[in-house]
CSV table of C-alpha atoms and ligand atoms in Angstrom, one decimal:
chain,number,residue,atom,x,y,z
T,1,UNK,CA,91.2,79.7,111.6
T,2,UNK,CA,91.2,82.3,108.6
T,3,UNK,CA,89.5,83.1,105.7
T,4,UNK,CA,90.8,82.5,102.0
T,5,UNK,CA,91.1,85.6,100.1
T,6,UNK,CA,92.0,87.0,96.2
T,7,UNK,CA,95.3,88.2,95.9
T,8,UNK,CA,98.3,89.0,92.8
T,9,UNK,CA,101.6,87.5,94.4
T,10,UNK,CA,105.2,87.1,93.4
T,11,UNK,CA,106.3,83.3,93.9
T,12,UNK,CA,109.7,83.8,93.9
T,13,UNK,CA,112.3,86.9,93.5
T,14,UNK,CA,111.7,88.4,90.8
T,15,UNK,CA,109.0,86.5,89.2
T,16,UNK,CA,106.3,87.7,87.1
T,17,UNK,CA,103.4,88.5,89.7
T,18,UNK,CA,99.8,86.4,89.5
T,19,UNK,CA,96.6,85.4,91.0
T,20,UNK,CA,97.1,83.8,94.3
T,21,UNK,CA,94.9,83.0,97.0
T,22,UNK,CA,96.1,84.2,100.6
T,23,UNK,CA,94.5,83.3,104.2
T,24,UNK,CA,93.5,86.2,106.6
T,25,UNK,CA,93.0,85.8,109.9
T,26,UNK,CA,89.7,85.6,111.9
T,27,UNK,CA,89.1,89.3,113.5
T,28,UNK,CA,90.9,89.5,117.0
T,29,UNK,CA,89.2,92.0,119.5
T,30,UNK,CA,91.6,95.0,118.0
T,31,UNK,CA,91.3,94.3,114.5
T,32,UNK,CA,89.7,95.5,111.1
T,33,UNK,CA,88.6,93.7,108.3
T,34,UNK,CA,88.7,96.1,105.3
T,35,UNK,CA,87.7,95.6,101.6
T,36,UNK,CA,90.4,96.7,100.0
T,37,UNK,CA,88.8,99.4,97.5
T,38,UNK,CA,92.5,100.5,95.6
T,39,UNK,CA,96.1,99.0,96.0
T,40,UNK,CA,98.7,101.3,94.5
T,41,UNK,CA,101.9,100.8,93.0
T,42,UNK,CA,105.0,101.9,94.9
T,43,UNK,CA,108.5,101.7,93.7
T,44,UNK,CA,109.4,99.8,97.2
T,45,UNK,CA,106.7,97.5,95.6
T,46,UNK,CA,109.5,96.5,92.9
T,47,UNK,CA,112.4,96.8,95.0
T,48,UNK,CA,111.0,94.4,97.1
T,49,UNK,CA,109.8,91.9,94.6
T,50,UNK,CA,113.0,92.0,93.0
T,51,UNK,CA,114.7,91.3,96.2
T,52,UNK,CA,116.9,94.4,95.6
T,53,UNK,CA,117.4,95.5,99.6
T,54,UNK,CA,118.1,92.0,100.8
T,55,UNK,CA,116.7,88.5,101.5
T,56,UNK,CA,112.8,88.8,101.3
T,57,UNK,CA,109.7,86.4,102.2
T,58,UNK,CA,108.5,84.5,99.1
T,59,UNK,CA,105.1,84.2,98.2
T,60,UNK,CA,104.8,87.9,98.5
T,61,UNK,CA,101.9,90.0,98.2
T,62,UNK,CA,102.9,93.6,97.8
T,63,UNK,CA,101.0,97.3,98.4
T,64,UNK,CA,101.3,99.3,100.9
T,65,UNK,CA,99.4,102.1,99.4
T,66,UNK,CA,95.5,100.9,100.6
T,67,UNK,CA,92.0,102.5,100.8
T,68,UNK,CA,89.0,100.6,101.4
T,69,UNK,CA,86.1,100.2,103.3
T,70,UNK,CA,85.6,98.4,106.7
T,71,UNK,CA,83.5,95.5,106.3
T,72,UNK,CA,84.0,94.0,109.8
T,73,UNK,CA,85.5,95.1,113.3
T,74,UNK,CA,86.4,93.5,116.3
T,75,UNK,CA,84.5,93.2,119.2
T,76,UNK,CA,86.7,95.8,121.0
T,77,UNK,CA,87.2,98.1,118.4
T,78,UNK,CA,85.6,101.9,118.7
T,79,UNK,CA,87.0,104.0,116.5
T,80,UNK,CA,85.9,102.5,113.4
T,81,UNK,CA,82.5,101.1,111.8
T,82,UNK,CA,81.0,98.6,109.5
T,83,UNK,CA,81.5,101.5,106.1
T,84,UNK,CA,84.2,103.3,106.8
T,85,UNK,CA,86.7,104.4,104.5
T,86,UNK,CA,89.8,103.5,105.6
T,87,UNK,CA,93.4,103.3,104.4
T,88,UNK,CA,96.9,101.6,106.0
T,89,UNK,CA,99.9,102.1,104.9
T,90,UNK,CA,103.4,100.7,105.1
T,91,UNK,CA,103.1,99.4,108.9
T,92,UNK,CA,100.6,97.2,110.7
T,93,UNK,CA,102.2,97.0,114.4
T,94,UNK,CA,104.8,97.9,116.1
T,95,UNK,CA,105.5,97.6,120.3
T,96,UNK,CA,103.1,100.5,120.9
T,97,UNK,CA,105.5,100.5,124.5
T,98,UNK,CA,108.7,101.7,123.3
T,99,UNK,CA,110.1,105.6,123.3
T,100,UNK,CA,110.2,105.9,119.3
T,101,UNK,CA,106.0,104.2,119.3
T,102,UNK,CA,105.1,106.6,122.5
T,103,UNK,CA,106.4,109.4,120.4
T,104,UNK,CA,104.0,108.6,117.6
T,105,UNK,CA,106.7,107.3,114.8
T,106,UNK,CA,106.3,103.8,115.2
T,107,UNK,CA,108.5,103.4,111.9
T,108,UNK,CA,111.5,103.4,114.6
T,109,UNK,CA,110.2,101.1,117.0
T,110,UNK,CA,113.1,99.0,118.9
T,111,UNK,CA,111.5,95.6,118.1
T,112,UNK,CA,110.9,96.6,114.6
T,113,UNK,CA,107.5,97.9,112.8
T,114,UNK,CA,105.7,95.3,111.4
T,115,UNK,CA,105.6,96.0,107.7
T,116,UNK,CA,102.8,95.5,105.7
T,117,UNK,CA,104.3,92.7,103.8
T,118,UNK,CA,107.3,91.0,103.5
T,119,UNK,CA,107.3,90.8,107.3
T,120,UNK,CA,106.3,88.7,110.3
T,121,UNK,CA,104.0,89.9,112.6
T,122,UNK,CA,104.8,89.4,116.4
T,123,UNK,CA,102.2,86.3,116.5
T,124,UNK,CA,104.6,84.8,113.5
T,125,UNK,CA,102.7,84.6,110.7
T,126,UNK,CA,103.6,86.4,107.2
T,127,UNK,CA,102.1,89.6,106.5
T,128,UNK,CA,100.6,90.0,102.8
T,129,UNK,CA,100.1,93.1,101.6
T,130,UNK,CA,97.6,95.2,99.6
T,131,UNK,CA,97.5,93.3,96.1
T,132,UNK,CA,94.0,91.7,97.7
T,133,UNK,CA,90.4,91.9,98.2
T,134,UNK,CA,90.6,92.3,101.7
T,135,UNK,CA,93.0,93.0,104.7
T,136,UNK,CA,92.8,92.4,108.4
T,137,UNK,CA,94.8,94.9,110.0
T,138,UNK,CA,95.2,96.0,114.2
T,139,UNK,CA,92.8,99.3,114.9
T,140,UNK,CA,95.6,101.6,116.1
T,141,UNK,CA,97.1,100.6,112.2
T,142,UNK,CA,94.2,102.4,110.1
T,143,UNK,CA,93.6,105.5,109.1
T,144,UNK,CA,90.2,107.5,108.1
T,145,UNK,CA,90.4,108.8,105.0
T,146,UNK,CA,88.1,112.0,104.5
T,147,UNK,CA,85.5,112.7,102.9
T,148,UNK,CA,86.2,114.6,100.2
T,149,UNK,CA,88.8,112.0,99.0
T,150,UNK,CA,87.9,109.7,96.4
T,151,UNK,CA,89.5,106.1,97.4
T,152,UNK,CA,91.5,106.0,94.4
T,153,UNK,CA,93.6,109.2,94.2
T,154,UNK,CA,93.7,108.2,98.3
T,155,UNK,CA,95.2,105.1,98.3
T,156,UNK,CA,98.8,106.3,97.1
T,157,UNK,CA,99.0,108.7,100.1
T,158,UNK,CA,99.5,106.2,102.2
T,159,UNK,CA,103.0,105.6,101.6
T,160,UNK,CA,104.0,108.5,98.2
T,161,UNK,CA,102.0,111.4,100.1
T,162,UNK,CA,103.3,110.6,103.7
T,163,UNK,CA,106.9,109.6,102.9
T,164,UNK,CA,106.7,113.1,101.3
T,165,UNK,CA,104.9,115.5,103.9
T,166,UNK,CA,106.6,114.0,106.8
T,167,UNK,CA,110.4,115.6,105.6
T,168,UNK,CA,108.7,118.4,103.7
T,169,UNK,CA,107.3,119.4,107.3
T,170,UNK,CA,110.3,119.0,109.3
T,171,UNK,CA,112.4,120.8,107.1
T,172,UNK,CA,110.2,123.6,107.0
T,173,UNK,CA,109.1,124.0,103.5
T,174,UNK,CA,106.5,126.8,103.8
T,175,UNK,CA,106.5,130.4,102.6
T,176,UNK,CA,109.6,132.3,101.7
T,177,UNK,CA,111.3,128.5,101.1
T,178,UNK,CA,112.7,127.3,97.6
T,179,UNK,CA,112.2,123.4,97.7
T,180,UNK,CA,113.5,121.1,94.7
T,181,UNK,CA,112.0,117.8,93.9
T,182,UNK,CA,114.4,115.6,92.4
T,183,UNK,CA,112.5,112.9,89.8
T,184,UNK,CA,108.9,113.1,89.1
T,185,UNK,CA,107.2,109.6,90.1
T,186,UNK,CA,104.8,108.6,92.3
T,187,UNK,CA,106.8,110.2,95.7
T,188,UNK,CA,108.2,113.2,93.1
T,189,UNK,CA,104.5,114.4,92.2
T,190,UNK,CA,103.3,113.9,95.8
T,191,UNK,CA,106.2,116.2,97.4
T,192,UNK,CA,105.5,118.7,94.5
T,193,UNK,CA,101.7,118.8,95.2
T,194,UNK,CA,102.6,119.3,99.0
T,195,UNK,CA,105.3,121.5,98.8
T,196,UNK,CA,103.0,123.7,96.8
T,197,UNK,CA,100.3,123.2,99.0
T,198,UNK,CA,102.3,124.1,102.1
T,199,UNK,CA,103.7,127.8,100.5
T,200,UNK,CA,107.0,126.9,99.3
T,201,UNK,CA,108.0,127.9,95.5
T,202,UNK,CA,108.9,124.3,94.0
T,203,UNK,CA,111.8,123.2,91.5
T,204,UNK,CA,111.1,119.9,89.9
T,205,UNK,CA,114.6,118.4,88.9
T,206,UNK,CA,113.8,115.7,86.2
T,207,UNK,CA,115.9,113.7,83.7
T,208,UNK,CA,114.5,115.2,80.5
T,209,UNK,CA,111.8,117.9,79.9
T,210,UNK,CA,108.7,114.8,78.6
T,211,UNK,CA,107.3,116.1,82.1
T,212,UNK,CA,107.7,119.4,82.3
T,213,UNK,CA,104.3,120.7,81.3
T,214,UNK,CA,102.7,118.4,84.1
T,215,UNK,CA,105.1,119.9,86.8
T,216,UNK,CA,103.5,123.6,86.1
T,217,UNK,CA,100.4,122.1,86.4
T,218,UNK,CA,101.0,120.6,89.5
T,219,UNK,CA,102.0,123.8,91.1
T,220,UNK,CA,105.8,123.7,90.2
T,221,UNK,CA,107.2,127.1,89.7
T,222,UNK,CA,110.3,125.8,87.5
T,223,UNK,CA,111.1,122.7,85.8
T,224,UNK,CA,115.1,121.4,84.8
T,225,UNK,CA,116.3,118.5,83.0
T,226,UNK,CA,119.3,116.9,84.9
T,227,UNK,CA,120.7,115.5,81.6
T,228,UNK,CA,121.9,119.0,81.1
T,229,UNK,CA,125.0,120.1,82.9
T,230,UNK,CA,124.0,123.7,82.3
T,231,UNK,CA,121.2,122.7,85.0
T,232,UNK,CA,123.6,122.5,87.8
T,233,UNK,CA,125.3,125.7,86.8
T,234,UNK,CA,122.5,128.0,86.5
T,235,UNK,CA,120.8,126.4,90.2
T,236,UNK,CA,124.0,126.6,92.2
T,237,UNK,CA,123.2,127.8,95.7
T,238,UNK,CA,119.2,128.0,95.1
T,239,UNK,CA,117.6,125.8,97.5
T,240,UNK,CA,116.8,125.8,101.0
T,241,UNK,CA,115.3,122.4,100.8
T,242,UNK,CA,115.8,119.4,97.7
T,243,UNK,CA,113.9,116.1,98.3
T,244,UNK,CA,115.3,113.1,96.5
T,245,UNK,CA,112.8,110.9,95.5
T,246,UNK,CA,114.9,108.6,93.2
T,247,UNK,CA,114.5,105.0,92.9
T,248,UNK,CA,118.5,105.1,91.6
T,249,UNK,CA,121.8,106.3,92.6
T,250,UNK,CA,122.6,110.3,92.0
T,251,UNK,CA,125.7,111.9,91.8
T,252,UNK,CA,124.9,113.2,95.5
T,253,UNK,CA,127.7,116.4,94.9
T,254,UNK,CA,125.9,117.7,92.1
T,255,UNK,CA,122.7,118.0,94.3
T,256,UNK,CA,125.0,119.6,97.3
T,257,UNK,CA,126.0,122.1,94.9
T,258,UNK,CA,122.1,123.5,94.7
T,259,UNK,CA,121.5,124.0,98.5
T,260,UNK,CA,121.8,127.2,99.9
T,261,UNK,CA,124.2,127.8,103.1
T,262,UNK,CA,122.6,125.7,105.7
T,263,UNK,CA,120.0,123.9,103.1
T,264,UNK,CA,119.2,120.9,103.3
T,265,UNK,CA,119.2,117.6,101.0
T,266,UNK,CA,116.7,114.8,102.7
T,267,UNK,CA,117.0,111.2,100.4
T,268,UNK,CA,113.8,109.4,100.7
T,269,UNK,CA,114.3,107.3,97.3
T,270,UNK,CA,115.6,103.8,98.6
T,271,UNK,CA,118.1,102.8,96.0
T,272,UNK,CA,119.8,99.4,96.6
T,273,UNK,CA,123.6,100.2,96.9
T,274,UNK,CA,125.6,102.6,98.6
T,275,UNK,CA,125.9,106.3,96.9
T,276,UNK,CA,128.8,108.3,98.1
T,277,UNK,CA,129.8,112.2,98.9
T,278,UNK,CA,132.3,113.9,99.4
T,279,UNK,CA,132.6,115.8,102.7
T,280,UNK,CA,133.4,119.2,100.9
T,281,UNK,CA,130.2,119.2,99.7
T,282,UNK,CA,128.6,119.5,103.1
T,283,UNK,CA,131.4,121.7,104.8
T,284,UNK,CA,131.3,124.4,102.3
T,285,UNK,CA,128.0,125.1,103.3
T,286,UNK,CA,127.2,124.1,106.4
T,287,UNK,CA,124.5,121.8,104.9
T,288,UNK,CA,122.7,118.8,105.8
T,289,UNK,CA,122.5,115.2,104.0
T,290,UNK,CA,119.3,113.4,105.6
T,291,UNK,CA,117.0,110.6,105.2
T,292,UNK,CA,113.2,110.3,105.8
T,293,UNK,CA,111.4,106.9,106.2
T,294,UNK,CA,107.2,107.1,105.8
T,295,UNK,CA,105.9,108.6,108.6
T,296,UNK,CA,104.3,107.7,112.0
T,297,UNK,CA,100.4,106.6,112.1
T,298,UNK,CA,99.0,110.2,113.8
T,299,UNK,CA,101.4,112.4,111.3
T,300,UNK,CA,100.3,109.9,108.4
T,301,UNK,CA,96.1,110.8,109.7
T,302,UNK,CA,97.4,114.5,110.0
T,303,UNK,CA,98.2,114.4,106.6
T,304,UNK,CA,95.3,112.8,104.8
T,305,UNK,CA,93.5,115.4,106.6
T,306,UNK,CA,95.8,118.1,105.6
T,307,UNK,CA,95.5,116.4,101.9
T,308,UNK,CA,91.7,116.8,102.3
T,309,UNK,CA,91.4,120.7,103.3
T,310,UNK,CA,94.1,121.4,100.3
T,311,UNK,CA,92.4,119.5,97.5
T,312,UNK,CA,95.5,117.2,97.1
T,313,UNK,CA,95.3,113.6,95.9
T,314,UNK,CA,97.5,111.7,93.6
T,315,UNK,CA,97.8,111.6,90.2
T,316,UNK,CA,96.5,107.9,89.1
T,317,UNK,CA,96.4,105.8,86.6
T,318,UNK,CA,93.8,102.6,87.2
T,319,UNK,CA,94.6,99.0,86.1
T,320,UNK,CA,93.4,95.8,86.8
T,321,UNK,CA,95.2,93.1,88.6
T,322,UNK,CA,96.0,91.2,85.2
T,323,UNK,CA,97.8,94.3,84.2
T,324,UNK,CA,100.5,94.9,87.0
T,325,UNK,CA,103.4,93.3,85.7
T,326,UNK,CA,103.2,95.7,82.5
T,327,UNK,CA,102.8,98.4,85.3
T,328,UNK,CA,106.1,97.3,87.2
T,329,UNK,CA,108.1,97.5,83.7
T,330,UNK,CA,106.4,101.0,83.2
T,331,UNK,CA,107.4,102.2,86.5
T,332,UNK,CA,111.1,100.8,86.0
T,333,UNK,CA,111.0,102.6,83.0
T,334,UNK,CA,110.2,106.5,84.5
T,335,UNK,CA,107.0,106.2,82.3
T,336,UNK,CA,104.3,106.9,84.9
T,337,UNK,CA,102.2,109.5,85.5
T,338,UNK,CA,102.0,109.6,88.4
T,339,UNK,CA,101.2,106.2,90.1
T,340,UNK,CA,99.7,102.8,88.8
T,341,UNK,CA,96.8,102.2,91.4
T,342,UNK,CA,95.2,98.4,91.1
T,343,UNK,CA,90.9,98.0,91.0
T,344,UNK,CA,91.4,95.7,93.7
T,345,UNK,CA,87.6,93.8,92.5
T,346,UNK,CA,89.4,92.5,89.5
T,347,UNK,CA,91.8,90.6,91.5
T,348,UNK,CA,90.7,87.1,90.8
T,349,UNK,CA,87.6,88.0,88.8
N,401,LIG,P1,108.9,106.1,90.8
N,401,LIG,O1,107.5,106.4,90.7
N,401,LIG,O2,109.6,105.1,90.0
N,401,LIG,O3,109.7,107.5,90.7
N,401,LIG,C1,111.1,107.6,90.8
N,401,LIG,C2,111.5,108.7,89.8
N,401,LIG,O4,112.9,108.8,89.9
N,401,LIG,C3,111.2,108.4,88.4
N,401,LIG,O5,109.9,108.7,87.9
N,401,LIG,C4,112.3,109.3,87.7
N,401,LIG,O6,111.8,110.6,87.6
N,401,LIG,C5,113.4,109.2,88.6
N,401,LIG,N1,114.5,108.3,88.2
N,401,LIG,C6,114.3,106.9,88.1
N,401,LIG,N2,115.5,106.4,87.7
N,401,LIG,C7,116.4,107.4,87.6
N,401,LIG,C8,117.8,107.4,87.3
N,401,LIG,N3,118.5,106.3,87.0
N,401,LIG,N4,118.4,108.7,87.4
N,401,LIG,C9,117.7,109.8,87.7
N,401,LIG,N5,116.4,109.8,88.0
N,401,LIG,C10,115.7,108.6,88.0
N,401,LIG,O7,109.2,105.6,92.3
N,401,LIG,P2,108.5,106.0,93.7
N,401,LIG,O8,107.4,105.0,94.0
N,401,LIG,O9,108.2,107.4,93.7
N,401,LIG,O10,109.6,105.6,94.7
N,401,LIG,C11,110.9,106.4,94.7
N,401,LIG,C12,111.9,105.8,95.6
N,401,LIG,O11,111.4,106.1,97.0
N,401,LIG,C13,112.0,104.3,95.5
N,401,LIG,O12,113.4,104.0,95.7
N,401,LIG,C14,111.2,103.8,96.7
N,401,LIG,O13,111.6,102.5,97.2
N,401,LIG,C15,111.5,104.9,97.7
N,401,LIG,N6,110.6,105.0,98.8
N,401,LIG,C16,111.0,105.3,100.0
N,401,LIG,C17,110.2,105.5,101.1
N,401,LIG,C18,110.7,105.9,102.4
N,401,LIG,O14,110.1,105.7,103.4
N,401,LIG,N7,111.8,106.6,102.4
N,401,LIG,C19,108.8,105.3,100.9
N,401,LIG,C20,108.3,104.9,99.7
N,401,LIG,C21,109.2,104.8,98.6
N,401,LIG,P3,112.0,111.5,86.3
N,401,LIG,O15,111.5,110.7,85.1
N,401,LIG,O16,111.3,112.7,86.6
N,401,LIG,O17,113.5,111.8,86.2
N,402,LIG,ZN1,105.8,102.9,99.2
């Protein structure tokens, strides 16, 4: 029992993505069924489609970045209404029983989040993701999204804008802190906007300059091409905090070289191969090489509302399902300011 839905899917790795039609399943008692208002465009998207961090599950039907609108609940569901504007993000279950989910990141659950696509759930079926007219997703998965919001600089906060607060906050960018944001995409313009938000004087680290006029706008306080050497001269020992948000390997020393004594470097780009450091590089500053993965579901609510009191949204550009291919070659290409977000009701208009 399901119902038949619009969606853009990729056949196989790799392919060029295109109308599909997808089944959703009938409401259980916990579940949402959500319009899907805005799909955006993450770079994971890509990675994912191109089958870049391992075997994936073909057809797929990426985004992860949603907002919407309810448009049914369950018959035990409280929290949410018919109307509603909602959003879900990378994850639609997890155990809900294990220490990781009882402390609120469900990303590390020991049986494994569900992801939003390219997964299967625990009752076995494929999960499709946000390139669709509508979603069912578990209650505990969905998040309000304020008012004061528009849906469609929303939607991308669901995975850019809480990949970004979530090490941002543990790291303690705040007042008094010098954070650098290393590439300027859809994560890079998110962690700028926050950092700024948050107190801290922000560095954007870019390939060239084409940018650099944005990253002022967006609150950055400095702006450095990485193409020039000079750059990692002039910024040696400046930051307490640099947040990697590159789809692509890095010459990780040269970033080392920028953190303060007991700075630290958190990678939340996902690039497919191994990137390597040496161990001077830490030692000679006591400093700290870290990752950051999304964020749980009550930190990922914390910051929509955090988003909400500050003004923050993303930076979008709107396209229509027949256009997301160009999109993908745009984003491969560093030409996107700041992320591609899909009218979900032209998919298979
Ligand atoms: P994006 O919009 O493509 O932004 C990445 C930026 O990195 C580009 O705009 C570019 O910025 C820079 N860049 C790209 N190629 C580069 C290269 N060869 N050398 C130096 N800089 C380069 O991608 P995104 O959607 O923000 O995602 C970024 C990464 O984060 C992806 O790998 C994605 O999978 C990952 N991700 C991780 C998580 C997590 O939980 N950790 C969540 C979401 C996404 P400039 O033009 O300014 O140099
Ligand atoms: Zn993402």
């Amino acid at each position: 029992m399901s119902t038949t839905t619009h969606a853009i899917a990729a056949a196989t790795p790799g392919a060029p993505l295109a109308p599909a039609t997808i089944q959703r399943r009938d409401l259980r008692s916990d579940d949402v069924l959500i319009d899907v208002a805005y799909a955006g465009i993450c770079h994971s998207d890509i990675h994912q489609v191109n089958q870049e961090w391992g075997t994936a599950i073909f057809p797929m039907v990426p985004g992860h970045e949603i907002a919407g609108v309810v448009a049914a609940v369950g018959a035990d569901v409280t929290r949410y209404q018919v109307g509603d504007r909602v959003g879900v993000g990378c994850m639609v279950d997890s155990c809900g029983e294990c220490e990781y989910c009882l402390a609120g990141t469900e990303q590390f659950c020991v049986k494994g989040n569900v992801q939003t696509y390219n997964a299967v759930g625990f009752d076995g079926e494929n999960t499709y993701g946000g390139y669709s007219r509508q979603i069912v997703v578990k209650d505990a998965f969905v998040c309000r999204i304020p008012d004061g919001i528009e849906l469609d600089v929303a939607a991308p906060l669901l995975c850019a804008g809480i990949t970004t607060y979530s090490p941002l906050r543990r790291w303690g960018a705040g007042p008094g802190k010098k954070v650098a944001v290393v590439g300027l995409g859809g994560l890079g313009h998110m962690a700028v906007k926050l950092a700024v938000a948050m107190g801290a004087e922000v560095t954007v680290l870019s390939q060239s300059l084409k940018k650099h006029e944005d990253g002022l706008r967006l609150g950055a306080k400095d702006y450095f091409a990485t193409s020039d050497a000079s750059t990692f001269d002039v910024l040696e020992r400046r930051f307490d905090l640099i947040v990697n948000t590159v789809s692509a390997n890095l010459p990780v020393d040269s970033y080392l070289g920028l953190l303060r004594v007991g700075g630290a470097m958190v990678s939340v780009g996902a690039p497919g191969d191994p990137q390597f450091y040496s161990a001077f590089s830490l030692l000679g500053g006591n400093n700290v090489l870290a990752g950051s993965m999304i964020g749980g579901i009550a930190e990922t609510q914390e910051m929509l509302d955090f988003c909400a009191a500050h003004g923050v949204g993303a930076e979008i550009e709107t396209i229509s399902g027949d256009q997301v291919n160009t999109a993908y070659e745009r984003v491969q290409n560093s030409d996107v300011r700041y992320r591609f977000v899909i009218d979900a009701s032209t998919i298979g208009a």
